PDB file of C-alpha atoms and ligand atoms in Angstrom:
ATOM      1  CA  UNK A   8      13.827   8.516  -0.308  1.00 90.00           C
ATOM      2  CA  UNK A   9      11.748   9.570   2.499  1.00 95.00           C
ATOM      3  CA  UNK A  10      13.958   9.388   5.622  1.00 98.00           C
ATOM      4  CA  UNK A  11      13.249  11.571   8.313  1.00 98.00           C
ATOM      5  CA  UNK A  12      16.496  10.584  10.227  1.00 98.00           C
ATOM      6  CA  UNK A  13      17.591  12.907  13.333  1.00 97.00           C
ATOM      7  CA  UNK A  14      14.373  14.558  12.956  1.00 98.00           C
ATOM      8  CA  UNK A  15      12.633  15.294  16.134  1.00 98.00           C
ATOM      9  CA  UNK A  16       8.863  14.777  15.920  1.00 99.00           C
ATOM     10  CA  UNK A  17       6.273  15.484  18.368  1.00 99.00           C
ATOM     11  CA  UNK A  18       2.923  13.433  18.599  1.00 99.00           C
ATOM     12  CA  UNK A  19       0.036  14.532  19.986  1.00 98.00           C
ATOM     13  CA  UNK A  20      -3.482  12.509  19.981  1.00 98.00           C
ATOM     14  CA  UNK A  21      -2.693   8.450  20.982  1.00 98.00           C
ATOM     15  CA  UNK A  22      -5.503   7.153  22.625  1.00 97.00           C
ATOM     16  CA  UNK A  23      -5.146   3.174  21.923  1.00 96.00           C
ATOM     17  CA  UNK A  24      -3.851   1.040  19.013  1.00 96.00           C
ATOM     18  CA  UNK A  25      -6.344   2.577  16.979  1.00 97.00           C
ATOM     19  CA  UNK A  26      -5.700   5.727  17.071  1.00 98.00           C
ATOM     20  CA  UNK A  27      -4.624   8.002  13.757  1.00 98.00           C
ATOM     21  CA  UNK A  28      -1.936   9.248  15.810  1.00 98.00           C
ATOM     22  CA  UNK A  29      -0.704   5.347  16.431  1.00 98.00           C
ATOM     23  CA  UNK A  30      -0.224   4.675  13.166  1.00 98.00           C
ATOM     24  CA  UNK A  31       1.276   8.361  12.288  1.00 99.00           C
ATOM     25  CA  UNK A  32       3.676   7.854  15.109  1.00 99.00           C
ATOM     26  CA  UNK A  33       4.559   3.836  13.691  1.00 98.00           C
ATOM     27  CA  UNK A  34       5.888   5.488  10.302  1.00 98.00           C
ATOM     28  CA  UNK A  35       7.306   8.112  11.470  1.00 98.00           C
ATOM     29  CA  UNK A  36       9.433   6.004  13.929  1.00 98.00           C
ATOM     30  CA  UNK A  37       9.932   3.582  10.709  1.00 98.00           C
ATOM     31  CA  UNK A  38      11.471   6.590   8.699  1.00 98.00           C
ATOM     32  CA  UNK A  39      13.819   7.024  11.317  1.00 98.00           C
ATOM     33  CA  UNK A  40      12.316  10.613  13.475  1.00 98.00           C
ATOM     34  CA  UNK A  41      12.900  10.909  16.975  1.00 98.00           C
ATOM     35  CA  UNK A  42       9.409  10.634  19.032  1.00 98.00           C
ATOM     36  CA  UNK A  43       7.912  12.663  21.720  1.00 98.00           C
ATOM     37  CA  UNK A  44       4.887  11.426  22.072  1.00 98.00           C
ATOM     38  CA  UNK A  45       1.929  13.382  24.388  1.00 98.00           C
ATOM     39  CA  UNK A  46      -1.097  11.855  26.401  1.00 98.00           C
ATOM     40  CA  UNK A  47      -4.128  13.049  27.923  1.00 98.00           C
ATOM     41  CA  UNK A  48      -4.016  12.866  31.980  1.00 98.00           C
ATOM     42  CA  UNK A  49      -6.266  11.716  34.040  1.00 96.00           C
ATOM     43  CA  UNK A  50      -6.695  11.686  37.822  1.00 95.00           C
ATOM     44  CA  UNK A  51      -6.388   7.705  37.815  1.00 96.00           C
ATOM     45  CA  UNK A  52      -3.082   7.838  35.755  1.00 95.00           C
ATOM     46  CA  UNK A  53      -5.048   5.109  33.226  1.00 95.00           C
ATOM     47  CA  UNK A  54      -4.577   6.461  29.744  1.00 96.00           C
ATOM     48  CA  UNK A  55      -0.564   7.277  31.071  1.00 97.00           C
ATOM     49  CA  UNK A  56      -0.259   3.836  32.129  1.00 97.00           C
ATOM     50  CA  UNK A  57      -1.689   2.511  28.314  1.00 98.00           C
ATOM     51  CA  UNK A  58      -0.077   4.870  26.213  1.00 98.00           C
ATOM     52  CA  UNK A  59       3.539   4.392  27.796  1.00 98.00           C
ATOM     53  CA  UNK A  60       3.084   0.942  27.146  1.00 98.00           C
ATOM     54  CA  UNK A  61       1.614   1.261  23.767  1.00 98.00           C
ATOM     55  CA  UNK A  62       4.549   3.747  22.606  1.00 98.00           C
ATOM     56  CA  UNK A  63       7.261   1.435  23.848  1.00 98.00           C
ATOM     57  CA  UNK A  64       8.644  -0.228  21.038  1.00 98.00           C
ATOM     58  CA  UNK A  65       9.249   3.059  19.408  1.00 98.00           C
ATOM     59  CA  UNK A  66      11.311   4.351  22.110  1.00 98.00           C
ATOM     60  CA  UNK A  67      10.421   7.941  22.198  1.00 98.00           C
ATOM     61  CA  UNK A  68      12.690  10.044  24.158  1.00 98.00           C
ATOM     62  CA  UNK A  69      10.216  12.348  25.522  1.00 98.00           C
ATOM     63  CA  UNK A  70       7.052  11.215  26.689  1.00 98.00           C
ATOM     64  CA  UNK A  71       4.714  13.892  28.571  1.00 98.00           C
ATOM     65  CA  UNK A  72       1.130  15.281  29.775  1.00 98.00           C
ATOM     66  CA  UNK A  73      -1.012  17.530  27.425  1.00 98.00           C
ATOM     67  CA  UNK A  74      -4.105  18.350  28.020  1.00 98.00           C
ATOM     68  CA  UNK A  75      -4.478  21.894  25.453  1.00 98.00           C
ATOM     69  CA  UNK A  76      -6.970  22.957  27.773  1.00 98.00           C
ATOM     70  CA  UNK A  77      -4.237  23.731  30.583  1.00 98.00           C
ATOM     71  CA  UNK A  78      -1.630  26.739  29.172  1.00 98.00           C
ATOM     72  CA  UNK A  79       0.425  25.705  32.009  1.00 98.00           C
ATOM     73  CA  UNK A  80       0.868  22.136  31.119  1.00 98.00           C
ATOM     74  CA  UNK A  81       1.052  22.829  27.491  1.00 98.00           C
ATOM     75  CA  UNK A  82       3.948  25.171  28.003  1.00 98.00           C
ATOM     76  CA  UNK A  83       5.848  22.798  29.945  1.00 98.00           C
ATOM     77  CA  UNK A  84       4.996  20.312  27.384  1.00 98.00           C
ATOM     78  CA  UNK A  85       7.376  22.978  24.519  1.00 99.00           C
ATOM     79  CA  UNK A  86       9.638  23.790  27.476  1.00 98.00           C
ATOM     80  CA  UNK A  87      10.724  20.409  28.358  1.00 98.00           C
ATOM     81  CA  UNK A  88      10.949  19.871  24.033  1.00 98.00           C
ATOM     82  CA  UNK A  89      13.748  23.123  24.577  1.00 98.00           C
ATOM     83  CA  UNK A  90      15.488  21.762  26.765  1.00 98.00           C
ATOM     84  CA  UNK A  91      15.743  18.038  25.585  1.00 98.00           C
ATOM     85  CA  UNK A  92      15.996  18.557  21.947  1.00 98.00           C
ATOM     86  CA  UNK A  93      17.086  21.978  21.648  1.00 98.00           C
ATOM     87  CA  UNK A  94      14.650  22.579  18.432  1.00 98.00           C
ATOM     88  CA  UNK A  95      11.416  20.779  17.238  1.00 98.00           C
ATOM     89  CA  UNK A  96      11.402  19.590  13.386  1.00 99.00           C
ATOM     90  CA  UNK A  97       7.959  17.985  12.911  1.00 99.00           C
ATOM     91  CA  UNK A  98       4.523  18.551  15.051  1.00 99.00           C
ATOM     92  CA  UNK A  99       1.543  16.002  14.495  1.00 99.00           C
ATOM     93  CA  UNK A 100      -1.609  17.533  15.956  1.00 99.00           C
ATOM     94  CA  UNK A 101      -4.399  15.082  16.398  1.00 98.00           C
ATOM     95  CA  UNK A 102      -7.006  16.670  18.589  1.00 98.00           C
ATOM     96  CA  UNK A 103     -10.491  16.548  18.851  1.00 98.00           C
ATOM     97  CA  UNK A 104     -13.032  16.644  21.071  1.00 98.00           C
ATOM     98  CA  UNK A 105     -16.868  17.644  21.070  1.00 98.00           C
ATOM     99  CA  UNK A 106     -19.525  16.236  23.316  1.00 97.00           C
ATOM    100  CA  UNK A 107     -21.352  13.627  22.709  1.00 95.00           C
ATOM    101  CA  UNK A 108     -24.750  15.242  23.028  1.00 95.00           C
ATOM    102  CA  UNK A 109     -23.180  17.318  19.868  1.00 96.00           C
ATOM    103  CA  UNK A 110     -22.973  14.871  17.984  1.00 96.00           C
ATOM    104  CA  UNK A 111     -26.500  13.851  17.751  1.00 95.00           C
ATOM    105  CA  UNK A 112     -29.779  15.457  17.071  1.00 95.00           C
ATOM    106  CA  UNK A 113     -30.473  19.212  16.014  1.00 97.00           C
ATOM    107  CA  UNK A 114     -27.450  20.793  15.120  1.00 98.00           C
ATOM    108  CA  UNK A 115     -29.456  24.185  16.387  1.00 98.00           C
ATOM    109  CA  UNK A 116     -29.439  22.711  19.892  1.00 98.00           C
ATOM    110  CA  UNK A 117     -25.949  22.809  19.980  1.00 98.00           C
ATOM    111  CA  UNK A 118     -25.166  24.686  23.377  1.00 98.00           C
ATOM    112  CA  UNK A 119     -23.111  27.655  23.722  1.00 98.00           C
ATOM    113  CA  UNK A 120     -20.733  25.853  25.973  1.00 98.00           C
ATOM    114  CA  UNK A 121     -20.270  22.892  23.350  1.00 98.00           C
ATOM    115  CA  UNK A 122     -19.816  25.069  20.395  1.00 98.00           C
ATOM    116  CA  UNK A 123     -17.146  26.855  22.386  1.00 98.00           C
ATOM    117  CA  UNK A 124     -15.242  23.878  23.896  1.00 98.00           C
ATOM    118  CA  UNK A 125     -15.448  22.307  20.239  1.00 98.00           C
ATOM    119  CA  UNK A 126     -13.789  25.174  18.939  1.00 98.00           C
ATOM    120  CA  UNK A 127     -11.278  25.338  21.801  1.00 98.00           C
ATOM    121  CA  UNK A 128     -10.163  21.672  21.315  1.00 98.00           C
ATOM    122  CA  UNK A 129     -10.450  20.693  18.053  1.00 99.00           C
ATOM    123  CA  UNK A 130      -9.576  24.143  16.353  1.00 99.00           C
ATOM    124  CA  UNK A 131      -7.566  26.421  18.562  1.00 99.00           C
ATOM    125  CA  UNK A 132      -5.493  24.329  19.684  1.00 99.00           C
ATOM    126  CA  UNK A 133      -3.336  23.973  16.621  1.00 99.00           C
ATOM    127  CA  UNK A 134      -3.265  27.876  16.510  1.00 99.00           C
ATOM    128  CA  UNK A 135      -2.126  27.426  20.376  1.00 98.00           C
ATOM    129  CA  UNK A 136       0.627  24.720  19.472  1.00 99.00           C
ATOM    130  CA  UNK A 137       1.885  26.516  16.652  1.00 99.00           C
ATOM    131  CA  UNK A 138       2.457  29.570  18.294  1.00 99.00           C
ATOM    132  CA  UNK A 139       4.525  27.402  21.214  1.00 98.00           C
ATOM    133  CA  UNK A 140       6.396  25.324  18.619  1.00 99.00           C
ATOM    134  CA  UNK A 141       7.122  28.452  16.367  1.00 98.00           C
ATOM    135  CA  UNK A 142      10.491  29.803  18.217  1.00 98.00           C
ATOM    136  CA  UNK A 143      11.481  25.633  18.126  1.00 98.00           C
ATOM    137  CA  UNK A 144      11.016  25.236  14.133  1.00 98.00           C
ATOM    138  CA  UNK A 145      13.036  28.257  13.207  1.00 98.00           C
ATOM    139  CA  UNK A 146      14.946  26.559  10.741  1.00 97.00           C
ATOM    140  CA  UNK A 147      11.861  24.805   9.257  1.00 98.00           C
ATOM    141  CA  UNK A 148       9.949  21.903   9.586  1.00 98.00           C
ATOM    142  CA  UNK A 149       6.427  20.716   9.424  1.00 99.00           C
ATOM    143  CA  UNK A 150       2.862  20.866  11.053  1.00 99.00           C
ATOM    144  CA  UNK A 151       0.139  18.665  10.203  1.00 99.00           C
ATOM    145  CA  UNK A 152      -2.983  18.288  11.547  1.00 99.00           C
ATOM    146  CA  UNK A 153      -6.154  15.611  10.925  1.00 98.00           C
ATOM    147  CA  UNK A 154      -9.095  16.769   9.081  1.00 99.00           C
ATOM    148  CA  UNK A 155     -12.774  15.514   8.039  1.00 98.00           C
ATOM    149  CA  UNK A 156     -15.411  15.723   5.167  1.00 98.00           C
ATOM    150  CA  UNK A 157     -17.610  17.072   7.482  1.00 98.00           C
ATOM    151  CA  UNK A 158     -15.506  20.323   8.085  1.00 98.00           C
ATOM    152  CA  UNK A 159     -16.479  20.839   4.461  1.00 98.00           C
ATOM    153  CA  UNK A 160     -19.762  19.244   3.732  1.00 98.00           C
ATOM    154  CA  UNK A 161     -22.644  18.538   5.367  1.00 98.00           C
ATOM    155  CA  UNK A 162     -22.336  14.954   7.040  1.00 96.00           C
ATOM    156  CA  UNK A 163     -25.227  13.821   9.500  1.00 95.00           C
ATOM    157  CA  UNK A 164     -24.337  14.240  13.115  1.00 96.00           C
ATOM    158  CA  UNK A 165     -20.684  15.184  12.642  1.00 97.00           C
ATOM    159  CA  UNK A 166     -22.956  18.690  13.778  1.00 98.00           C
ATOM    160  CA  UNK A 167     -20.607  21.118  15.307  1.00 98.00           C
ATOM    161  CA  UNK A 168     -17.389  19.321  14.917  1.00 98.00           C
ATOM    162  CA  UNK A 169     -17.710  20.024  11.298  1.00 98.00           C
ATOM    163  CA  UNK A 170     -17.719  23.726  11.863  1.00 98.00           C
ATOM    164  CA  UNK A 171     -14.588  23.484  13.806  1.00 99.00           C
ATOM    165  CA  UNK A 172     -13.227  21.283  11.507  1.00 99.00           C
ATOM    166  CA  UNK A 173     -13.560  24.230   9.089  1.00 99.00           C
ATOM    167  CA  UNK A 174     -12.311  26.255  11.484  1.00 99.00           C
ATOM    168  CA  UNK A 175      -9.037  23.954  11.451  1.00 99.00           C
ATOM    169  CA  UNK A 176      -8.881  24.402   8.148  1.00 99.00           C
ATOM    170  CA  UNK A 177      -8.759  27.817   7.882  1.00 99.00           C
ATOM    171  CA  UNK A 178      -5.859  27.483  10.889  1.00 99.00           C
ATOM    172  CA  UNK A 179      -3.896  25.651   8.547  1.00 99.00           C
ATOM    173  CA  UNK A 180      -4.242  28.471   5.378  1.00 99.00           C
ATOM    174  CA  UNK A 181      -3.624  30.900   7.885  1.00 99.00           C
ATOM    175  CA  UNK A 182      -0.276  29.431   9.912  1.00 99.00           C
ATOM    176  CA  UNK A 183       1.309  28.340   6.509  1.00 99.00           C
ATOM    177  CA  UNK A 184       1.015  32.327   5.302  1.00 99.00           C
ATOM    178  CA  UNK A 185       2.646  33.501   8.559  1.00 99.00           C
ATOM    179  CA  UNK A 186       5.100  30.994   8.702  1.00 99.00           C
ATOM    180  CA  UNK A 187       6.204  29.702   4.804  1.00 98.00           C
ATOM    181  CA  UNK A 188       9.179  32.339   5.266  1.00 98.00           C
ATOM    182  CA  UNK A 189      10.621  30.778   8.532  1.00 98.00           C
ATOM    183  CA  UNK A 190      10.367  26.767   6.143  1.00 98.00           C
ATOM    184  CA  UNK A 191       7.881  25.787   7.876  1.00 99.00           C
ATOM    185  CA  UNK A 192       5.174  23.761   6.346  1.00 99.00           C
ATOM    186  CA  UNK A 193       1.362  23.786   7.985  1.00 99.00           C
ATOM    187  CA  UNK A 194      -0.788  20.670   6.000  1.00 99.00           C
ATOM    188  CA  UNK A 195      -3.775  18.539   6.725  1.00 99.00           C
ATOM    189  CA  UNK A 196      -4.489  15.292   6.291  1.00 99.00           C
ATOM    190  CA  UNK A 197      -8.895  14.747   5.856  1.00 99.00           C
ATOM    191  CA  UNK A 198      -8.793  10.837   6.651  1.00 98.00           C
ATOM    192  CA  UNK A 199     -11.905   8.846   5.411  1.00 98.00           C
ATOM    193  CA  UNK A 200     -13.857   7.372   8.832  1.00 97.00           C
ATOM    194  CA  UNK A 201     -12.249   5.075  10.511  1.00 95.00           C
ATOM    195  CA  UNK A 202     -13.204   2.331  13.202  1.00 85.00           C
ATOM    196  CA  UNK A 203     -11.389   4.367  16.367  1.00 87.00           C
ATOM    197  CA  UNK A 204     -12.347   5.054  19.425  1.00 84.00           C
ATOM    198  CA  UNK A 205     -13.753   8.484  18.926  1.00 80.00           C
ATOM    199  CA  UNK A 206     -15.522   6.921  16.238  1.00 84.00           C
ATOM    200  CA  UNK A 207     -17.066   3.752  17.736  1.00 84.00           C
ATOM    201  CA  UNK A 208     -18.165   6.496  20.509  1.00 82.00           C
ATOM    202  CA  UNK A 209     -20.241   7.426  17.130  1.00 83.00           C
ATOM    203  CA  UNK A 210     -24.247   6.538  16.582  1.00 79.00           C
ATOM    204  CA  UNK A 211     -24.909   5.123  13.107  1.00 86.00           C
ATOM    205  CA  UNK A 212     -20.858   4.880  12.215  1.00 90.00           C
ATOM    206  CA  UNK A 213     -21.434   0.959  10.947  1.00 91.00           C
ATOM    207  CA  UNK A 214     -23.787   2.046   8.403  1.00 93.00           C
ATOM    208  CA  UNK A 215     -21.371   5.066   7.567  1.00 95.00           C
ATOM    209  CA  UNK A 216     -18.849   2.880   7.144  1.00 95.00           C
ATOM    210  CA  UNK A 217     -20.523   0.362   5.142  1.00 95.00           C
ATOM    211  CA  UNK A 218     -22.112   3.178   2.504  1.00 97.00           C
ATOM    212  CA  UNK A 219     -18.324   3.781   2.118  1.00 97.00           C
ATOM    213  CA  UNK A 220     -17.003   1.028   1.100  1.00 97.00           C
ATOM    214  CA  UNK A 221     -19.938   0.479  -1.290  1.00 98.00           C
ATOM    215  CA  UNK A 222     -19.152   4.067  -2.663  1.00 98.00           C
ATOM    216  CA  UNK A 223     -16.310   4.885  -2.193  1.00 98.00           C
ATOM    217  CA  UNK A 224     -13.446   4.649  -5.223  1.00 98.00           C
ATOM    218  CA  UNK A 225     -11.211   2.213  -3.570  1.00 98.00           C
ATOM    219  CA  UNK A 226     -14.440   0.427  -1.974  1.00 98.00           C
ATOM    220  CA  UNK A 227     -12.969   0.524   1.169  1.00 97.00           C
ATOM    221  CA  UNK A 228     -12.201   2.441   4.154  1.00 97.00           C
ATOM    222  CA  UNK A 229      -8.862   3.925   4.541  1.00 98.00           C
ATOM    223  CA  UNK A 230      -5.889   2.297   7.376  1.00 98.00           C
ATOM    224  CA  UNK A 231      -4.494   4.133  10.134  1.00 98.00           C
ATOM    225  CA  UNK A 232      -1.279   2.727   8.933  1.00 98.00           C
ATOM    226  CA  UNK A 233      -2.553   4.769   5.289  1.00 98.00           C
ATOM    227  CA  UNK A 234      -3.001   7.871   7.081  1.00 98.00           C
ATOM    228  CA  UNK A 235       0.126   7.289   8.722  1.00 98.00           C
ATOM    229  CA  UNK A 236       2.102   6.960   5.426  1.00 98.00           C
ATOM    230  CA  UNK A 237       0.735  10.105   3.918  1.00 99.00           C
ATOM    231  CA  UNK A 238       1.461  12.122   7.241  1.00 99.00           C
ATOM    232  CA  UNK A 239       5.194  10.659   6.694  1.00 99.00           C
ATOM    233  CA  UNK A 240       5.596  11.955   3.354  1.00 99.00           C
ATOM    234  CA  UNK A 241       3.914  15.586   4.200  1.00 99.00           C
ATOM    235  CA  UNK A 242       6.605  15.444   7.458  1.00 98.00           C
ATOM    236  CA  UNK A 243       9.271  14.682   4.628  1.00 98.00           C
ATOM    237  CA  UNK A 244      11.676  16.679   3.084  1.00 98.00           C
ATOM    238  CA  UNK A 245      10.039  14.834  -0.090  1.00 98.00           C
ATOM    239  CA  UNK A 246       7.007  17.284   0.538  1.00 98.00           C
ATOM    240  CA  UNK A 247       9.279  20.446   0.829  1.00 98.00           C
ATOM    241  CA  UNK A 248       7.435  22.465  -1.992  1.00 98.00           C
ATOM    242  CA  UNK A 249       3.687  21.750  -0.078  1.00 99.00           C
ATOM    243  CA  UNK A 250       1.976  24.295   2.698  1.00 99.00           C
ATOM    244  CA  UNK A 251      -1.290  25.227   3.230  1.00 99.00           C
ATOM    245  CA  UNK A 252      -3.238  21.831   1.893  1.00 99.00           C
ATOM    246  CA  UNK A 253      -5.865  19.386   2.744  1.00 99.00           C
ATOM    247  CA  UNK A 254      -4.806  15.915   1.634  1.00 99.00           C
ATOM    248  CA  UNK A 255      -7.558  13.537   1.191  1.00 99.00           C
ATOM    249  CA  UNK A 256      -6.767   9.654   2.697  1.00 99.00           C
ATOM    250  CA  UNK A 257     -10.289   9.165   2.291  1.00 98.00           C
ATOM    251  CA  UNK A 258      -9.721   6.072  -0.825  1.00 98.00           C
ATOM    252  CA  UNK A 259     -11.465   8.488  -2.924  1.00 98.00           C
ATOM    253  CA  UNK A 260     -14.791   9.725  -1.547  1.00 98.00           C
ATOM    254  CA  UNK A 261     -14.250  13.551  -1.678  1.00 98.00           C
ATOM    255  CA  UNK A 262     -14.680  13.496  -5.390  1.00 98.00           C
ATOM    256  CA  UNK A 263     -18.089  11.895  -5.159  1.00 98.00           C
ATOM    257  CA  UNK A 264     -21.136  14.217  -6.224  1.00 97.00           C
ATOM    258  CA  UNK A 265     -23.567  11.299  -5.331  1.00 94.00           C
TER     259      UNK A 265
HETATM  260  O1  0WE B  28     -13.602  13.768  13.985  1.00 73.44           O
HETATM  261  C1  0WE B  28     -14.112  12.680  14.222  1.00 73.44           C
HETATM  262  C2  0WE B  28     -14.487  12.288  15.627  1.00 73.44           C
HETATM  263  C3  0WE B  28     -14.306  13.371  16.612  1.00 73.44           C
HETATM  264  C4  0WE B  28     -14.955  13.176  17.946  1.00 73.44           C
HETATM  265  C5  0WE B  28     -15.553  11.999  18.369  1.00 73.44           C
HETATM  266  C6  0WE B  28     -16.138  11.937  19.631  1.00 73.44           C
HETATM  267  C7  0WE B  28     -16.837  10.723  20.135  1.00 73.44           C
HETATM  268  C8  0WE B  28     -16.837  10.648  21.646  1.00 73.44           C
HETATM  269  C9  0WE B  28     -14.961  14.259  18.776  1.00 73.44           C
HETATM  270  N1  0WE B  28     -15.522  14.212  20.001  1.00 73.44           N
HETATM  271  C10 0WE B  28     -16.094  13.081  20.435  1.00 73.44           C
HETATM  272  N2  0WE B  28     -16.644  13.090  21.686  1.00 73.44           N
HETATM  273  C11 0WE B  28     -17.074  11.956  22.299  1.00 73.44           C
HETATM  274  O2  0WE B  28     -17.630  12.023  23.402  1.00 73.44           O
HETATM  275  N3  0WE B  28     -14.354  11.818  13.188  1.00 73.44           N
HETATM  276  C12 0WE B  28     -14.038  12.215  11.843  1.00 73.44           C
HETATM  277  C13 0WE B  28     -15.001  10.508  13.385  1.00 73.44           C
HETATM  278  C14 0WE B  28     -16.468  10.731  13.224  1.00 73.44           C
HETATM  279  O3  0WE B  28     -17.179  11.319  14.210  1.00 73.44           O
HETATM  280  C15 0WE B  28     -18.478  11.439  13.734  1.00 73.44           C
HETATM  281  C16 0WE B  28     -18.553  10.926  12.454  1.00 73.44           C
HETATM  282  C17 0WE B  28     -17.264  10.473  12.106  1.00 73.44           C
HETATM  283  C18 0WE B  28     -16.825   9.880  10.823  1.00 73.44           C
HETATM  284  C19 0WE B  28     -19.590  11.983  14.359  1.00 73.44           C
HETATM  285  C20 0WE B  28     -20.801  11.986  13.688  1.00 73.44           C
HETATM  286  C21 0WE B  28     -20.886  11.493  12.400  1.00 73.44           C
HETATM  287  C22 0WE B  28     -19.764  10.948  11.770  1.00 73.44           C
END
């Protein structure tokens, strides 16, 4: 049975009610882990005030800043997991950010600076939070991060979030080699689009979406509350013999040739 009882899980990435992370965190609090759930500040204290509010019904017993772009506030952030919990079972990265003149247009006129922060955000900082969480999930555990298509194929406009998407990917090979021997798990989950707020932010995503459900196996798009599901079986003990994989939640479309 997949029952993550007593298990401390950290949960990075809720925006709003759409979010991935939302619905990762809502089955993972319905198989019984223990939340901490993370936001990203900001000077007006507005995406504190909706998060805290948004997170309340599942009670999480830590709730804290983390923007991965501040070491200092990151480190607190696995500190103040040290001293509540004592050890860290599961980590749920859901990061991403490029800007939004990236995702449009030339992919050669990608900037320097937005290739860089990209990478920084939406790549690194899983190598950054594993390296944090690694003396917490000594006896074991799991890491899972949120993938895309694009990291692997060419998608129009996904542009330079698809390279660090690949990048990610590679993170996740490369963290479940180094750290298989200590039990712990690395995974990815490559979700099928989504109506989120990073997507909505997105030109052309409601004729995206539409080709996908005509195409698509399942001839639909894929739920948060899908996504979430899978990420609570890779978190599981029922997933104890998987590391290093991309999972596709994507109804299907990844075996498509056309
Ligand atoms: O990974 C993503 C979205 C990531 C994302 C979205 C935004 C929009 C707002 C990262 N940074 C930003 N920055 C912003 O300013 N997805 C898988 C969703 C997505 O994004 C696309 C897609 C799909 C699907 C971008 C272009 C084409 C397709």
């Amino acid at each position: 049975m997949l029952d993550l009882t007593g298990k401390h899980a950290l949960v990075t990435g809720i925006a709003n009610n759409r979010s991935i992370a939302w619905g990762i965190a809502q089955q993972l609090h319905q198989a019984g882990a223990d939340l901490g759930i993370t936001y990203l500040p900001d000077d007006r204290g507005r995406h504190e005030k909706k998060v805290a509010s948004l997170v309340e019904p599942l009670n999480p017993s830590l709730f804290l800043p983390c923007n991965v772009q501040n070491d200092d506030q990151t480190r607190a952030l696995f500190d103040a997991i040290s001293e509540k919990w004592g050890k860290l079972d599961i980590l749920v990265h859901c990061l991403a950010f490029a800007g939004k003149e990236e995702l449009s247009g030339d992919f050669s006129d990608t900037s320097r600076e937005g290739y860089l922060r990209a990478i920084e955000i939406s790549s690194y900082s899983l190598v950054q939070m594993a390296a944090l969480a690694k003396p917490l999930m000594a006896d074991g555990g799991s890491i899972i991060t949120l993938s895309y298509l694009g990291g692997v194929r060419v998608i129009p406009n996904y542009n330079v979030m698809g390279i660090a998407k690949a990048a990610l990917e590679m993170n996740v090979r490369y963290l479940a080699d180094e750290l298989g021997p200590q039990n712990l798990r690395v995974n990815a989950i490559s979700a099928g689009p989504i109506r989120t707020l990073a997507s909505s932010a997105v030109g052309g995503i409601h004729d995206m979406l539409r080709h996908f459900e005509e195409r698509a196996p399942l001839r639909r798009t894929v739920t948060q509350t899908e996504v979430g599901n899978a990420a609570a079986f890779l978190c599981s003990d029922l997933a104890s013999g998987i590391t290093g994989q991309i999972l596709y939640v994507d109804a299907g479309y990844e075996i498509l040739g056309m």
